[in-house]
């Protein structure tokens, strides 16, 4: 069974930074493309960023492009989301998710990811 555990969330002021981590266990980490999603209060879960299994490809939602950076360390079985210039509208529960690369490429869609973490709360105050 694959397990994903996010950490690094918290309360920050607008303009500041946070780095989220997602530790993966239970199977070879490099078998997975890794996505970050978020769910703002009262809204549906939405795509934030994705990184391919080897780190060679990254894609971002327009709302975070230029401010967030996704990266991974396959030796540490961990994916990161560096969030800079945070805005109040970034407030959400952030989730990491894993998609087996044998199923093809990276994806922006929640239904393409079989494994999810429990989420970590990020709150940005104005």
GROMACS .gro file of N, CA and C in nm, residues 37-94:
model
  174
   37UNK      N    1  -0.249   1.933  -0.532
   37UNK     CA    2  -0.383   1.989  -0.549
   37UNK      C    3  -0.418   2.066  -0.423
   38UNK      N    4  -0.521   2.148  -0.432
   38UNK     CA    5  -0.566   2.219  -0.313
   38UNK      C    6  -0.718   2.233  -0.316
   39UNK      N    7  -0.773   2.247  -0.197
   39UNK     CA    8  -0.917   2.265  -0.184
   39UNK      C    9  -0.944   2.384  -0.094
   40UNK      N   10  -0.980   2.497  -0.157
   40UNK     CA   11  -1.015   2.616  -0.077
   40UNK      C   12  -1.145   2.592  -0.001
   41UNK      N   13  -1.170   2.670   0.102
   41UNK     CA   14  -1.294   2.653   0.179
   41UNK      C   15  -1.417   2.666   0.090
   42UNK      N   16  -1.506   2.568   0.097
   42UNK     CA   17  -1.630   2.574   0.022
   42UNK      C   18  -1.618   2.552  -0.127
   43UNK      N   19  -1.501   2.511  -0.173
   43UNK     CA   20  -1.481   2.492  -0.317
   43UNK      C   21  -1.433   2.351  -0.348
   44UNK      N   22  -1.428   2.318  -0.475
   44UNK     CA   23  -1.381   2.187  -0.517
   44UNK      C   24  -1.228   2.182  -0.517
   45UNK      N   25  -1.180   2.062  -0.511
   45UNK     CA   26  -1.035   2.042  -0.518
   45UNK      C   27  -0.985   2.081  -0.658
   46UNK      N   28  -0.870   2.150  -0.661
   46UNK     CA   29  -0.818   2.199  -0.789
   46UNK      C   30  -0.671   2.169  -0.804
   47UNK      N   31  -0.630   2.161  -0.930
   47UNK     CA   32  -0.492   2.134  -0.964
   47UNK      C   33  -0.403   2.252  -0.929
   48UNK      N   34  -0.284   2.222  -0.877
   48UNK     CA   35  -0.185   2.325  -0.847
   48UNK      C   36  -0.059   2.305  -0.932
   49UNK      N   37  -0.001   2.185  -0.924
   49UNK     CA   38   0.125   2.159  -0.993
   49UNK      C   39   0.145   2.009  -1.007
   50UNK      N   40   0.228   1.971  -1.102
   50UNK     CA   41   0.261   1.830  -1.121
   50UNK      C   42   0.405   1.818  -1.166
   51UNK      N   43   0.469   1.709  -1.127
   51UNK     CA   44   0.607   1.682  -1.168
   51UNK      C   45   0.615   1.538  -1.216
   52UNK      N   46   0.685   1.517  -1.326
   52UNK     CA   47   0.698   1.382  -1.380
   52UNK      C   48   0.787   1.296  -1.292
   53UNK      N   49   0.787   1.168  -1.319
   53UNK     CA   50   0.855   1.072  -1.232
   53UNK      C   51   1.004   1.102  -1.216
   54UNK      N   52   1.064   1.159  -1.321
   54UNK     CA   53   1.208   1.187  -1.318
   54UNK      C   54   1.239   1.333  -1.293
   55UNK      N   55   1.136   1.412  -1.269
   55UNK     CA   56   1.157   1.554  -1.245
   55UNK      C   57   1.180   1.636  -1.370
   56UNK      N   58   1.172   1.572  -1.486
   56UNK     CA   59   1.204   1.641  -1.609
   56UNK      C   60   1.095   1.734  -1.661
   57UNK      N   61   0.974   1.711  -1.620
   57UNK     CA   62   0.862   1.795  -1.664
   57UNK      C   63   0.784   1.845  -1.543
   58UNK      N   64   0.751   1.973  -1.547
   58UNK     CA   65   0.668   2.033  -1.444
   58UNK      C   66   0.563   2.122  -1.510
   59UNK      N   67   0.447   2.125  -1.451
   59UNK     CA   68   0.338   2.208  -1.502
   59UNK      C   69   0.266   2.271  -1.383
   60UNK      N   70   0.211   2.390  -1.409
   60UNK     CA   71   0.149   2.465  -1.301
   60UNK      C   72   0.015   2.522  -1.344
   61UNK      N   73  -0.072   2.539  -1.246
   61UNK     CA   74  -0.193   2.616  -1.269
   61UNK      C   75  -0.155   2.761  -1.294
   62UNK      N   76  -0.232   2.828  -1.377
   62UNK     CA   77  -0.201   2.969  -1.408
   62UNK      C   78  -0.199   3.054  -1.282
   63UNK      N   79  -0.280   3.020  -1.185
   63UNK     CA   80  -0.292   3.102  -1.065
   63UNK      C   81  -0.166   3.099  -0.978
   64UNK      N   82  -0.079   3.000  -0.998
   64UNK     CA   83   0.041   2.989  -0.915
   64UNK      C   84   0.170   2.999  -0.996
   65UNK      N   85   0.158   3.005  -1.125
   65UNK     CA   86   0.276   3.008  -1.212
   65UNK      C   87   0.362   3.128  -1.178
   66UNK      N   88   0.492   3.103  -1.164
   66UNK     CA   89   0.585   3.209  -1.130
   66UNK      C   90   0.601   3.231  -0.981
   67UNK      N   91   0.512   3.173  -0.900
   67UNK     CA   92   0.521   3.187  -0.754
   67UNK      C   93   0.552   3.054  -0.686
   68UNK      N   94   0.501   2.945  -0.741
   68UNK     CA   95   0.519   2.812  -0.681
   68UNK      C   96   0.617   2.731  -0.765
   69UNK      N   97   0.692   2.645  -0.698
   69UNK     CA   98   0.783   2.555  -0.765
   69UNK      C   99   0.771   2.415  -0.708
   70UNK      N  100   0.748   2.318  -0.795
   70UNK     CA  101   0.742   2.178  -0.753
   70UNK      C  102   0.875   2.112  -0.784
   71UNK      N  103   0.920   2.028  -0.693
   71UNK     CA  104   1.045   1.954  -0.713
   71UNK      C  105   1.034   1.820  -0.641
   72UNK      N  106   1.128   1.733  -0.670
   72UNK     CA  107   1.126   1.603  -0.603
   72UNK      C  108   1.268   1.554  -0.581
   73UNK      N  109   1.283   1.470  -0.480
   73UNK     CA  110   1.410   1.407  -0.450
   73UNK      C  111   1.381   1.258  -0.445
   74UNK      N  112   1.414   1.187  -0.551
   74UNK     CA  113   1.380   1.045  -0.557
   74UNK      C  114   1.461   0.962  -0.457
   75UNK      N  115   1.575   1.013  -0.416
   75UNK     CA  116   1.654   0.942  -0.315
   75UNK      C  117   1.590   0.950  -0.177
   76UNK      N  118   1.509   1.056  -0.155
   76UNK     CA  119   1.443   1.074  -0.026
   76UNK      C  120   1.294   1.042  -0.032
   77UNK      N  121   1.248   0.997  -0.148
   77UNK     CA  122   1.105   0.963  -0.164
   77UNK      C  123   1.014   1.078  -0.124
   78UNK      N  124   1.051   1.198  -0.166
   78UNK     CA  125   0.979   1.316  -0.122
   78UNK      C  126   0.959   1.413  -0.239
   79UNK      N  127   0.841   1.471  -0.241
   79UNK     CA  128   0.811   1.578  -0.336
   79UNK      C  129   0.784   1.705  -0.256
   80UNK      N  130   0.821   1.818  -0.314
   80UNK     CA  131   0.811   1.947  -0.245
   80UNK      C  132   0.727   2.044  -0.326
   81UNK      N  133   0.670   2.139  -0.255
   81UNK     CA  134   0.605   2.252  -0.320
   81UNK      C  135   0.651   2.379  -0.249
   82UNK      N  136   0.737   2.453  -0.316
   82UNK     CA  137   0.784   2.581  -0.263
   82UNK      C  138   0.685   2.688  -0.305
   83UNK      N  139   0.629   2.757  -0.207
   83UNK     CA  140   0.526   2.857  -0.234
   83UNK      C  141   0.578   2.993  -0.189
   84UNK      N  142   0.597   3.081  -0.284
   84UNK     CA  143   0.645   3.216  -0.256
   84UNK      C  144   0.536   3.319  -0.287
   85UNK      N  145   0.553   3.437  -0.234
   85UNK     CA  146   0.458   3.547  -0.259
   85UNK      C  147   0.315   3.502  -0.237
   86UNK      N  148   0.293   3.441  -0.125
   86UNK     CA  149   0.161   3.385  -0.096
   86UNK      C  150   0.055   3.494  -0.087
   87UNK      N  151  -0.065   3.458  -0.132
   87UNK     CA  152  -0.179   3.549  -0.132
   87UNK      C  153  -0.292   3.487  -0.048
   88UNK      N  154  -0.382   3.570   0.002
   88UNK     CA  155  -0.494   3.513   0.078
   88UNK      C  156  -0.573   3.408  -0.001
   89UNK      N  157  -0.580   3.425  -0.132
   89UNK     CA  158  -0.655   3.329  -0.213
   89UNK      C  159  -0.584   3.195  -0.227
   90UNK      N  160  -0.463   3.184  -0.176
   90UNK     CA  161  -0.394   3.055  -0.172
   90UNK      C  162  -0.436   2.972  -0.051
   91UNK      N  163  -0.517   3.029   0.036
   91UNK     CA  164  -0.564   2.956   0.153
   91UNK      C  165  -0.644   2.834   0.110
   92UNK      N  166  -0.603   2.718   0.160
   92UNK     CA  167  -0.666   2.592   0.120
   92UNK      C  168  -0.602   2.478   0.198
   93UNK      N  169  -0.664   2.362   0.187
   93UNK     CA  170  -0.597   2.238   0.227
   93UNK      C  171  -0.523   2.188   0.105
   94UNK      N  172  -0.395   2.161   0.122
   94UNK     CA  173  -0.311   2.117   0.012
   94UNK      C  174  -0.286   1.967   0.023
   0.00000   0.00000   0.00000
